């Protein structure tokens, strides 16, 4: 087992001991899950070969992507299809590494389990290293060998505990050289990068760099993010999204649901107040409004106000008598004056080390409650509302990120990891493992690898062209949003909510995937 | 079907139609739960008779309780035991009502289902009315007849949707008379009150009043509260506690867990900062602190400060230059100055209509984060801490109140409701249904009724003696707290947490109850 220092060897031993000891403190549900065996897609159950597609291009600016990826650009995506006999070198033992990159998503452990089991099944005697703490583990060659015993207690479990994750980025020439040094020292055939859009962009850059420097290590990515914004026709969903959907849905289901979306702060406030009034008339003095976390980023007038406030705070500061307000543009001044006092205070008090307002710390949900209260009081005064309004804010954050994976995520992740092993074994690099046909039973899922460059576009950052995998935004013309739009007005006024209940691992409902994916893939959904 | 007005009849019809229509929008988990059949304790599966215990007294001040309950005081508690033949009048059809009182708790629907099924089994032809919207429904005679079809979609489901709940209290002589009018008009044999300590006290007062006024309606209570503070040797647990435990445990498990408890704000802050420092030295730059919601009520110095602030705000007000601070006592002044600026603002700005600080709206968790940040920065300055600290607050409130009941709560509630039916049928009143031996399989549970007066003490309120069922506080000498205390220090420093996973309705773990109850009942628990 290759380690960089004596201290590291001791650390690895400690981690192994921990993993065994921890097993005794697992909960009954965790223990019962450890022995759950995810179904493999049929194509991965037997022998398989590669079917190469046509040369690929890019999601945008292909000439620029080609300049950035001279070695990898244009390579075909591949599909795995049934074969009579193994198409890999049956005597080859692999030395490979795996890294978890970025925030946790339920199912990460199963990607590693699938990858490990691929090696055990098709390349016994192979060695799998886990890089600890994310990409920093690659740069510092901080590894643990993943063995069957070490891996066992993490199978089908939530979190990224097995080797932990990190948000460091391999960016500078020195850092790329550190990565080369590590994979050379460990003599790696391949590296699997489990991460989101940025991490997979990085995986492609690493693969390109290794190829350019004639380093023999291949790189395969796996799509991870609970946000659901890393997807394409070939990669229909990232793992973790299904579990997070269902955890948040249970929590919201426990307090009921209604939804709203509009453009300016005044419009948002008024449209919610309208719904509150309508429901009050119908005797429904209750309801739930879902506010997306990034809402504040999509209200331009707030952005303008904040930017003016930053300038004022940086130059003249704010006097106690409010004379500074005269410096605001009239529209910003009007907006500021319309805000509840507590939010005005937040805007003036909370500054980051650079003196800027910390937008992310402004509690949008409380601000809206406060503004809706004000609006409803005004309407009450004019006779337009006679109900009782009392707002209650709930913020749902990390609760969904570290839950135990659903059956769908457990199965999907296991297939992704197994596929990554197969792609690597068959000499592929610069691909993202892609498992599709996901509304069919798991045995019928299709498996392949998509050229990472095919998912890329170029953005200009700090005067340089940077490759990026475009974030998938909610498509207003897509099936899930259209379905939502078709029921939105009814949901706003009637009590049309489904309480999904807690995630089940057994029983008739355990293998259902989420409505968003079903709708995106053209399956029918009964809302 | 008896209703008070034409409007009410239409409303009832609408509710019935709704219930049937709603069935089509239930989630797969809900649909699969509807047909789940809770196991009945064996004694309720056959014929049973009453075993009367000795005369009872009260939890405190028995003479006072006797004055308040001259009819009911001293009546024996009862146990149901096996019998060769029915011990009730087999020809009797009952007319009975049920009401949900106070905040939601998972399992309320099953109490009603158990009660309904008792009637169907042992007194077919009986009529069950649900009082809508809590005790107000009794005062206004706002009822719906609960039939098999109407009840069906609510079986084993969360929430109190079937007839809703309310927090009104039957208190004044006029209100007691309204209750008498309603039960007389409906010709009720009995009324089941599903509620917490206050509601069960009210149930006993109603039972006493009916008896004193020679109204033939009997009253039986059922113990409900997610807080777990309504319990006694005879009533080992209230329903909803098990589900809420497990919902919060899943949510906390998803973000990991550690716990702390101390006395003054400075001590609380320092003890958490100590743990953060200790963990940082061990390389653990993470951890979770659980803060009980009522913490602020148990820190006397904060209560003193708030009371002084209320006086100042009511008399002189606060000038912008802070001269008002001189009016504070030195200790309160020092405390105020030690608070983060944002909390100072909250204390000065947020007032209720009476001009008082709204204690419940002060975000204790954010206040602590802010104070710990300050303390750690001071320690960093003195070389006592070199880690990175970033606090993240999560508030868990109603998320646990309206979840789908666990198997334990579904079974326990069904037995409570069935028992309430049996007690009523056998002519009992002023009892709370009590199901015990709860760590054994459900078939072995024991069933009885406990004299409500036996649980009571007297408190002096507004110059008058008021009966109260004493809230069960956490017993520092009890098994659950002792177990916690024995592992607290280890939990604070090591990563000793169990991630329970989501509540399961099927599989090997589905029938486990919670650790608190197991420990209280002397069962062993592996922490």
Coordinates of N, CA, C and O in Angstrom, one line a residue, chain A residues 222-379:
Chain A
X222 N -17.9 11.0 -13.0 CA -19.3 10.5 -12.6 C -20.1 11.7 -12.1 O -19.6 12.5 -11.4
X223 N -21.4 11.8 -12.6 CA -22.2 13.0 -12.4 C -22.8 13.1 -11.0 O -23.7 12.3 -10.7
X224 N -22.4 14.0 -10.2 CA -23.0 14.1 -8.8 C -23.4 15.5 -8.6 O -22.7 16.5 -8.9
X225 N -24.6 15.7 -8.1 CA -25.1 17.0 -7.5 C -26.6 16.9 -7.1 O -27.4 16.4 -7.9
X226 N -26.9 17.3 -5.9 CA -28.3 17.2 -5.5 C -29.1 18.3 -6.2 O -30.3 18.3 -6.2
X227 N -28.4 19.3 -6.9 CA -29.1 20.4 -7.5 C -29.8 20.0 -8.8 O -30.7 20.8 -9.3
X228 N -29.4 19.0 -9.4 CA -30.0 18.5 -10.7 C -29.7 19.5 -11.8 O -30.4 19.5 -12.8
X229 N -28.5 20.2 -11.7 CA -28.2 21.1 -12.8 C -27.0 20.6 -13.7 O -26.5 21.3 -14.5
X230 N -26.6 19.3 -13.4 CA -25.6 18.7 -14.3 C -26.4 17.6 -15.0 O -26.6 16.5 -14.5
X231 N -26.8 17.9 -16.3 CA -27.5 16.8 -17.0 C -27.6 17.2 -18.5 O -27.4 18.3 -18.9
X232 N -27.7 16.2 -19.3 CA -27.8 16.3 -20.7 C -28.6 15.1 -21.2 O -29.0 14.3 -20.4
X233 N -28.8 15.1 -22.5 CA -29.6 13.9 -23.0 C -28.9 12.6 -22.6 O -29.6 11.6 -22.3
X234 N -27.6 12.6 -22.6 CA -26.8 11.3 -22.3 C -26.7 11.1 -20.9 O -26.6 9.9 -20.4
X235 N -26.7 12.1 -20.1 CA -26.6 12.0 -18.6 C -27.9 12.6 -18.0 O -28.0 13.7 -17.7
X236 N -29.0 11.7 -18.0 CA -30.3 12.3 -17.7 C -30.4 12.8 -16.3 O -31.3 13.6 -16.0
X237 N -29.6 12.5 -15.4 CA -29.7 12.9 -14.0 C -28.4 12.8 -13.2 O -27.6 11.9 -13.6
X238 N -28.1 13.6 -12.3 CA -27.0 13.4 -11.4 C -27.4 12.7 -10.2 O -28.6 12.8 -9.7
X239 N -26.5 11.9 -9.6 CA -27.0 11.1 -8.4 C -27.1 12.1 -7.2 O -26.4 13.1 -7.2
X240 N -28.0 11.7 -6.3 CA -28.3 12.5 -5.1 C -29.5 13.3 -5.3 O -30.2 13.7 -4.3
X241 N -29.9 13.7 -6.5 CA -31.1 14.5 -6.8 C -32.3 13.8 -6.3 O -33.2 14.4 -5.7
X242 N -32.4 12.5 -6.6 CA -33.6 11.7 -6.3 C -33.8 11.7 -4.8 O -34.9 12.0 -4.3
X243 N -32.7 11.4 -4.0 CA -32.9 11.4 -2.6 C -33.2 12.7 -2.0 O -34.1 12.8 -1.1
X244 N -32.5 13.8 -2.5 CA -32.7 15.1 -1.9 C -34.2 15.5 -2.2 O -34.9 16.1 -1.3
X245 N -34.6 15.3 -3.4 CA -36.1 15.6 -3.8 C -37.0 15.0 -2.7 O -37.9 15.6 -2.3
X246 N -36.7 13.7 -2.4 CA -37.7 13.0 -1.6 C -37.6 13.4 -0.1 O -38.5 13.4 0.6
X247 N -36.3 13.7 0.3 CA -36.2 14.2 1.7 C -36.9 15.5 1.9 O -37.7 15.7 2.8
X248 N -36.6 16.5 1.0 CA -37.3 17.8 1.1 C -38.8 17.6 0.9 O -39.6 18.3 1.6
X249 N -39.2 16.7 0.0 CA -40.6 16.5 -0.3 C -41.3 16.0 1.0 O -42.4 16.4 1.3
X250 N -40.6 15.1 1.7 CA -41.2 14.6 3.0 C -41.4 15.8 4.0 O -42.4 16.0 4.6
X251 N -40.3 16.6 4.1 CA -40.3 17.7 5.1 C -41.4 18.7 4.7 O -42.2 19.2 5.5
X252 N -41.5 19.0 3.4 CA -42.5 20.0 2.9 C -43.9 19.4 3.1 O -44.8 20.0 3.5
X253 N -43.9 18.1 2.7 CA -45.2 17.4 2.8 C -45.7 17.4 4.2 O -47.0 17.5 4.4
X254 N -44.8 17.4 5.2 CA -45.3 17.4 6.6 C -45.8 18.8 6.9 O -46.5 18.9 8.0
X255 N -45.5 19.8 6.1 CA -46.1 21.1 6.4 C -47.0 21.6 5.3 O -47.5 22.7 5.4
X256 N -47.3 20.8 4.3 CA -48.1 21.1 3.1 C -47.5 22.1 2.1 O -46.5 22.7 2.4
X257 N -48.1 22.1 0.9 CA -47.4 22.8 -0.2 C -48.2 23.6 -1.2 O -49.3 23.2 -1.6
X258 N -47.7 24.7 -1.6 CA -48.2 25.7 -2.6 C -47.0 26.4 -3.2 O -45.9 26.4 -2.6
X259 N -47.0 27.0 -4.4 CA -45.8 27.5 -5.0 C -46.0 28.8 -5.7 O -47.1 29.1 -6.2
X260 N -45.0 29.6 -5.8 CA -45.1 30.9 -6.5 C -43.8 31.4 -7.1 O -42.8 31.1 -6.7
X261 N -43.9 32.2 -8.2 CA -42.8 32.7 -8.9 C -43.1 34.0 -9.6 O -44.1 34.0 -10.4
X262 N -42.4 35.0 -9.5 CA -42.6 36.3 -10.2 C -41.4 37.1 -10.4 O -40.3 36.6 -10.1
X263 N -41.5 38.4 -10.7 CA -40.3 39.1 -11.2 C -39.7 40.2 -10.3 O -38.5 40.2 -10.0
X264 N -40.5 41.2 -9.8 CA -39.9 42.1 -8.9 C -40.4 41.9 -7.5 O -41.4 41.1 -7.3
X265 N -39.7 42.5 -6.6 CA -40.0 42.2 -5.2 C -41.5 42.6 -4.9 O -42.2 41.8 -4.2
X266 N -41.9 43.7 -5.4 CA -43.3 44.2 -5.2 C -44.2 43.1 -5.8 O -45.2 42.8 -5.3
X267 N -43.9 42.6 -7.0 CA -44.7 41.7 -7.7 C -44.8 40.3 -6.9 O -45.9 39.7 -6.8
X268 N -43.6 39.9 -6.4 CA -43.6 38.7 -5.6 C -44.5 38.9 -4.4 O -45.4 38.0 -4.1
X269 N -44.3 40.0 -3.7 CA -45.1 40.2 -2.5 C -46.6 40.3 -2.8 O -47.4 39.6 -2.2
X270 N -46.9 41.0 -3.9 CA -48.3 41.2 -4.2 C -49.0 39.9 -4.7 O -50.1 39.6 -4.3
X271 N -48.2 39.1 -5.4 CA -48.8 37.8 -5.9 C -49.0 36.9 -4.8 O -50.0 36.2 -4.7
X272 N -48.1 36.9 -3.8 CA -48.4 36.0 -2.6 C -49.5 36.5 -1.8 O -50.4 35.8 -1.4
X273 N -49.5 37.9 -1.6 CA -50.6 38.5 -0.9 C -52.0 38.2 -1.6 O -53.0 37.9 -0.9
X274 N -52.0 38.2 -2.9 CA -53.2 37.9 -3.7 C -53.7 36.5 -3.3 O -54.9 36.3 -3.1
X275 N -52.8 35.6 -3.3 CA -53.1 34.2 -3.0 C -53.6 34.0 -1.6 O -54.6 33.4 -1.3
X276 N -53.0 34.7 -0.6 CA -53.4 34.7 0.8 C -54.8 35.2 0.9 O -55.7 34.6 1.5
X277 N -55.1 36.3 0.2 CA -56.5 36.9 0.2 C -57.5 35.9 -0.4 O -58.6 35.7 0.2
X278 N -57.2 35.3 -1.6 CA -58.1 34.4 -2.2 C -58.4 33.2 -1.3 O -59.5 32.8 -1.2
X279 N -57.3 32.7 -0.7 CA -57.5 31.5 0.2 C -58.3 31.9 1.4 O -59.1 31.1 1.9
X280 N -58.1 33.1 1.9 CA -58.8 33.6 3.1 C -60.3 33.6 2.8 O -61.1 33.2 3.6
X281 N -60.7 34.1 1.6 CA -62.1 34.2 1.2 C -62.7 32.8 1.2 O -63.8 32.6 1.6
X282 N -61.9 31.8 0.8 CA -62.3 30.4 0.7 C -62.2 29.7 2.1 O -62.4 28.5 2.2
X283 N -61.9 30.5 3.1 CA -61.9 29.9 4.5 C -60.6 29.2 4.8 O -60.4 28.5 5.8
X284 N -59.6 29.3 3.8 CA -58.3 28.6 4.0 C -57.3 29.6 4.6 O -56.5 30.2 3.8
X285 N -57.2 29.7 5.9 CA -56.3 30.6 6.5 C -55.0 29.9 6.8 O -54.4 30.0 7.9
X286 N -54.5 29.3 5.8 CA -53.2 28.5 5.9 C -52.7 28.3 4.5 O -53.4 28.6 3.5
X287 N -51.5 27.8 4.4 CA -50.9 27.6 3.1 C -49.4 27.6 3.2 O -48.8 28.1 4.2
X288 N -48.7 27.1 2.2 CA -47.2 27.0 2.2 C -46.7 27.6 0.9 O -47.2 27.3 -0.2
X289 N -45.7 28.5 1.0 CA -45.1 29.1 -0.2 C -43.7 28.6 -0.3 O -42.9 28.7 0.7
X290 N -43.2 28.0 -1.4 CA -41.9 27.6 -1.6 C -41.0 28.7 -2.2 O -41.4 29.1 -3.3
X291 N -40.0 29.1 -1.6 CA -39.1 30.1 -2.1 C -37.8 29.5 -2.5 O -37.1 29.0 -1.6
X292 N -37.4 29.6 -3.8 CA -36.1 29.0 -4.1 C -35.0 29.8 -3.5 O -35.1 31.0 -3.3
X293 N -33.9 29.1 -3.1 CA -32.8 29.7 -2.3 C -32.2 30.9 -3.0 O -31.9 31.9 -2.4
X294 N -32.1 30.9 -4.3 CA -31.4 31.9 -5.1 C -32.3 33.0 -5.5 O -31.9 33.9 -6.3
X295 N -33.6 33.1 -5.0 CA -34.5 34.1 -5.5 C -34.0 35.5 -5.6 O -34.1 36.2 -6.6
X296 N -33.2 35.9 -4.5 CA -32.7 37.2 -4.4 C -31.8 37.6 -5.6 O -31.7 38.7 -6.0
X297 N -31.1 36.5 -6.2 CA -30.2 36.8 -7.3 C -31.0 37.1 -8.6 O -30.4 37.5 -9.6
X298 N -32.3 36.8 -8.5 CA -33.1 37.0 -9.8 C -34.0 38.2 -9.7 O -34.9 38.4 -10.5
X299 N -33.8 39.1 -8.7 CA -34.6 40.3 -8.5 C -33.6 41.5 -8.7 O -32.9 41.9 -7.8
X300 N -33.6 42.0 -10.0 CA -32.5 43.0 -10.3 C -32.6 44.2 -9.4 O -31.5 44.7 -9.0
X301 N -33.7 44.7 -9.0 CA -33.8 45.9 -8.2 C -33.1 45.8 -6.9 O -32.5 46.7 -6.4
X302 N -33.1 44.5 -6.3 CA -32.4 44.3 -5.1 C -30.9 44.3 -5.3 O -30.2 44.9 -4.5
X303 N -30.5 43.7 -6.4 CA -29.1 43.8 -6.7 C -28.6 45.2 -6.9 O -27.5 45.5 -6.4
X304 N -29.4 46.0 -7.6 CA -29.0 47.4 -7.8 C -28.8 48.2 -6.4 O -27.9 48.9 -6.2
X305 N -29.8 47.9 -5.6 CA -29.8 48.6 -4.2 C -28.6 48.2 -3.5 O -27.9 49.0 -2.9
X306 N -28.3 46.9 -3.5 CA -27.2 46.4 -2.7 C -25.9 46.9 -3.2 O -25.0 47.3 -2.5
X307 N -25.8 47.0 -4.6 CA -24.5 47.6 -5.1 C -24.3 49.0 -4.8 O -23.2 49.5 -4.4
X308 N -25.4 49.8 -4.8 CA -25.3 51.2 -4.3 C -25.0 51.3 -2.8 O -24.1 52.1 -2.4
X309 N -25.6 50.4 -2.0 CA -25.3 50.4 -0.6 C -23.8 50.1 -0.3 O -23.1 50.8 0.5
X310 N -23.3 49.2 -1.1 CA -21.8 48.8 -0.9 C -21.0 50.0 -1.2 O -20.0 50.3 -0.5
X311 N -21.3 50.8 -2.3 CA -20.5 52.0 -2.6 C -20.6 53.0 -1.5 O -19.6 53.6 -1.1
X312 N -21.8 53.2 -1.0 CA -22.0 54.3 0.0 C -21.3 53.9 1.3 O -20.6 54.7 1.9
X313 N -21.4 52.6 1.7 CA -20.7 52.1 2.9 C -19.2 52.2 2.8 O -18.5 52.6 3.8
X314 N -18.7 52.0 1.6 CA -17.3 52.0 1.4 C -16.7 53.5 1.4 O -15.6 53.7 1.8
X315 N -17.5 54.4 0.9 CA -17.1 55.8 0.8 C -17.5 56.6 2.0 O -16.7 56.7 3.0
X316 N -18.7 57.1 2.0 CA -19.1 58.0 3.1 C -19.5 57.4 4.4 O -19.5 58.0 5.5
X317 N -20.0 56.1 4.3 CA -20.6 55.5 5.5 C -22.1 56.0 5.7 O -22.5 56.8 4.9
X318 N -22.7 55.4 6.6 CA -24.1 55.8 6.9 C -24.2 56.5 8.2 O -23.9 56.0 9.3
X319 N -24.7 57.8 8.1 CA -25.0 58.6 9.3 C -26.2 58.1 10.0 O -27.1 57.5 9.4
X320 N -26.4 58.4 11.3 CA -27.5 57.9 12.1 C -28.8 58.6 11.7 O -29.9 58.1 12.0
X321 N -28.7 59.8 11.1 CA -29.9 60.5 10.8 C -30.5 60.2 9.4 O -31.5 60.8 9.1
X322 N -29.8 59.3 8.7 CA -30.4 58.9 7.4 C -30.1 59.9 6.3 O -30.7 59.7 5.2
X323 N -29.2 60.9 6.5 CA -28.9 61.8 5.4 C -28.3 61.0 4.2 O -28.4 61.4 3.1
X324 N -27.6 59.9 4.5 CA -26.9 59.2 3.5 C -27.9 58.7 2.4 O -27.5 58.4 1.3
X325 N -29.2 58.5 2.8 CA -30.2 58.0 1.9 C -30.4 58.8 0.7 O -30.8 58.4 -0.4
X326 N -30.1 60.1 0.8 CA -30.2 61.1 -0.3 C -29.3 60.7 -1.5 O -29.5 61.0 -2.6
X327 N -28.2 59.9 -1.1 CA -27.3 59.5 -2.2 C -27.8 58.3 -3.1 O -27.3 58.1 -4.2
X328 N -28.8 57.6 -2.6 CA -29.4 56.5 -3.3 C -30.2 57.1 -4.5 O -30.8 58.2 -4.5
X329 N -30.2 56.3 -5.6 CA -31.1 56.6 -6.8 C -32.5 56.6 -6.3 O -32.8 55.8 -5.4
X330 N -33.4 57.4 -6.9 CA -34.8 57.4 -6.4 C -35.4 56.1 -6.3 O -36.1 55.7 -5.3
X331 N -35.2 55.2 -7.3 CA -35.8 53.9 -7.3 C -35.3 53.0 -6.2 O -36.0 52.3 -5.5
X332 N -34.0 53.1 -5.9 CA -33.4 52.3 -4.9 C -33.9 52.9 -3.5 O -34.1 52.1 -2.6
X333 N -34.0 54.2 -3.4 CA -34.4 54.8 -2.2 C -35.9 54.3 -1.9 O -36.2 54.0 -0.7
X334 N -36.7 54.3 -2.9 CA -38.1 53.9 -2.7 C -38.1 52.4 -2.2 O -38.9 52.0 -1.3
X335 N -37.3 51.6 -2.9 CA -37.2 50.2 -2.5 C -36.8 50.0 -1.0 O -37.4 49.3 -0.2
X336 N -35.7 50.7 -0.7 CA -35.1 50.7 0.6 C -36.2 51.0 1.7 O -36.4 50.4 2.7
X337 N -36.9 52.1 1.4 CA -37.9 52.6 2.3 C -39.1 51.6 2.5 O -39.7 51.6 3.5
X338 N -39.3 50.8 1.4 CA -40.4 49.9 1.5 C -40.0 48.6 2.3 O -40.9 47.8 2.6
X339 N -38.8 48.4 2.6 CA -38.3 47.2 3.2 C -38.6 47.3 4.7 O -38.6 48.4 5.3
X340 N -38.9 46.1 5.3 CA -39.1 46.1 6.8 C -37.9 46.6 7.5 O -36.7 46.4 7.0
X341 N -38.0 47.2 8.7 CA -36.9 47.8 9.4 C -35.8 46.8 9.7 O -34.6 47.1 9.5
X342 N -36.2 45.6 10.0 CA -35.2 44.6 10.4 C -34.3 44.2 9.2 O -33.1 44.0 9.3
X343 N -34.9 44.2 8.0 CA -34.1 44.0 6.8 C -33.2 45.2 6.4 O -32.1 45.0 6.0
X344 N -33.8 46.4 6.6 CA -32.9 47.6 6.4 C -31.7 47.5 7.3 O -30.6 47.7 6.8
X345 N -31.9 47.1 8.6 CA -30.8 46.9 9.5 C -29.8 45.9 9.0 O -28.6 46.1 9.0
X346 N -30.3 44.7 8.5 CA -29.4 43.7 8.0 C -28.6 44.2 6.8 O -27.4 43.9 6.7
X347 N -29.3 45.0 5.9 CA -28.5 45.5 4.8 C -27.4 46.4 5.2 O -26.4 46.5 4.5
X348 N -27.6 47.1 6.3 CA -26.6 48.1 6.7 C -25.6 47.5 7.6 O -24.4 48.0 7.6
X349 N -25.9 46.4 8.3 CA -25.0 46.0 9.3 C -24.1 44.8 8.9 O -22.9 44.8 9.2
X350 N -24.7 43.9 8.1 CA -23.9 42.7 7.8 C -23.0 42.9 6.6 O -23.5 43.0 5.5
X351 N -21.7 43.0 6.9 CA -20.8 43.2 5.7 C -19.7 42.1 5.8 O -19.3 41.7 6.9
X352 N -19.2 41.7 4.7 CA -18.1 40.7 4.7 C -16.8 41.4 4.8 O -16.8 42.7 4.9
X353 N -15.7 40.7 4.9 CA -14.4 41.3 5.1 C -14.0 42.4 4.1 O -13.3 43.3 4.4
X354 N -14.7 42.3 2.9 CA -14.4 43.4 1.9 C -15.4 44.5 2.0 O -15.3 45.4 1.2
X355 N -16.2 44.5 3.0 CA -17.1 45.6 3.2 C -18.4 45.5 2.4 O -19.2 46.4 2.4
X356 N -18.6 44.3 1.8 CA -19.8 44.2 1.0 C -21.0 43.5 1.8 O -20.7 42.8 2.8
X357 N -22.2 43.9 1.5 CA -23.3 43.2 2.1 C -23.3 41.8 1.7 O -23.0 41.4 0.6
X358 N -23.6 40.9 2.7 CA -23.5 39.5 2.4 C -24.9 39.0 2.0 O -25.7 38.6 2.8
X359 N -25.1 39.0 0.7 CA -26.4 38.7 0.1 C -26.9 37.4 0.6 O -28.1 37.2 1.0
X360 N -26.0 36.4 0.7 CA -26.5 35.0 1.1 C -27.0 35.0 2.5 O -27.7 34.1 2.9
X361 N -26.6 36.0 3.3 CA -27.0 35.9 4.7 C -28.3 36.7 4.9 O -28.9 36.7 6.0
X362 N -28.8 37.3 3.9 CA -30.1 38.0 4.0 C -31.2 36.9 4.0 O -31.3 36.2 3.0
X363 N -32.0 36.9 5.0 CA -33.0 35.8 5.1 C -34.3 36.2 4.3 O -35.2 36.8 4.8
X364 N -34.2 35.8 3.0 CA -35.2 36.2 2.0 C -36.6 35.8 2.5 O -37.6 36.5 2.3
X365 N -36.7 34.6 3.1 CA -38.0 34.1 3.5 C -38.6 35.0 4.6 O -39.8 35.3 4.6
X366 N -37.8 35.5 5.5 CA -38.3 36.3 6.6 C -38.6 37.7 6.0 O -39.6 38.3 6.4
X367 N -37.8 38.2 5.1 CA -38.1 39.4 4.4 C -39.4 39.4 3.7 O -40.2 40.3 3.9
X368 N -39.7 38.3 3.0 CA -41.0 38.2 2.3 C -42.1 38.2 3.3 O -43.1 38.8 3.1
X369 N -42.0 37.4 4.4 CA -43.1 37.3 5.4 C -43.4 38.7 5.9 O -44.5 39.2 5.9
X370 N -42.3 39.5 6.2 CA -42.5 40.8 6.7 C -43.2 41.7 5.7 O -44.0 42.5 6.1
X371 N -42.8 41.6 4.5 CA -43.4 42.5 3.4 C -44.8 42.1 3.2 O -45.7 43.0 2.9
X372 N -45.1 40.8 3.2 CA -46.5 40.4 3.0 C -47.4 40.8 4.1 O -48.5 41.3 3.9
X373 N -46.8 40.8 5.3 CA -47.6 41.3 6.5 C -48.0 42.7 6.3 O -49.1 43.1 6.5
X374 N -47.0 43.5 5.9 CA -47.2 45.0 5.6 C -48.3 45.2 4.5 O -49.2 45.9 4.7
X375 N -48.1 44.4 3.4 CA -49.1 44.5 2.3 C -50.5 44.1 2.8 O -51.5 44.8 2.5
X376 N -50.6 43.0 3.6 CA -51.9 42.6 4.0 C -52.6 43.5 5.0 O -53.8 43.8 4.9
X377 N -51.7 44.2 5.8 CA -52.3 45.2 6.7 C -52.8 46.4 5.9 O -53.9 46.9 6.3
X378 N -52.1 46.8 4.9 CA -52.6 47.8 4.0 C -53.9 47.4 3.4 O -54.9 48.2 3.3
X379 N -54.0 46.2 2.9 CA -55.3 45.7 2.3 C -56.4 45.7 3.3 O -57.5 45.9 3.0

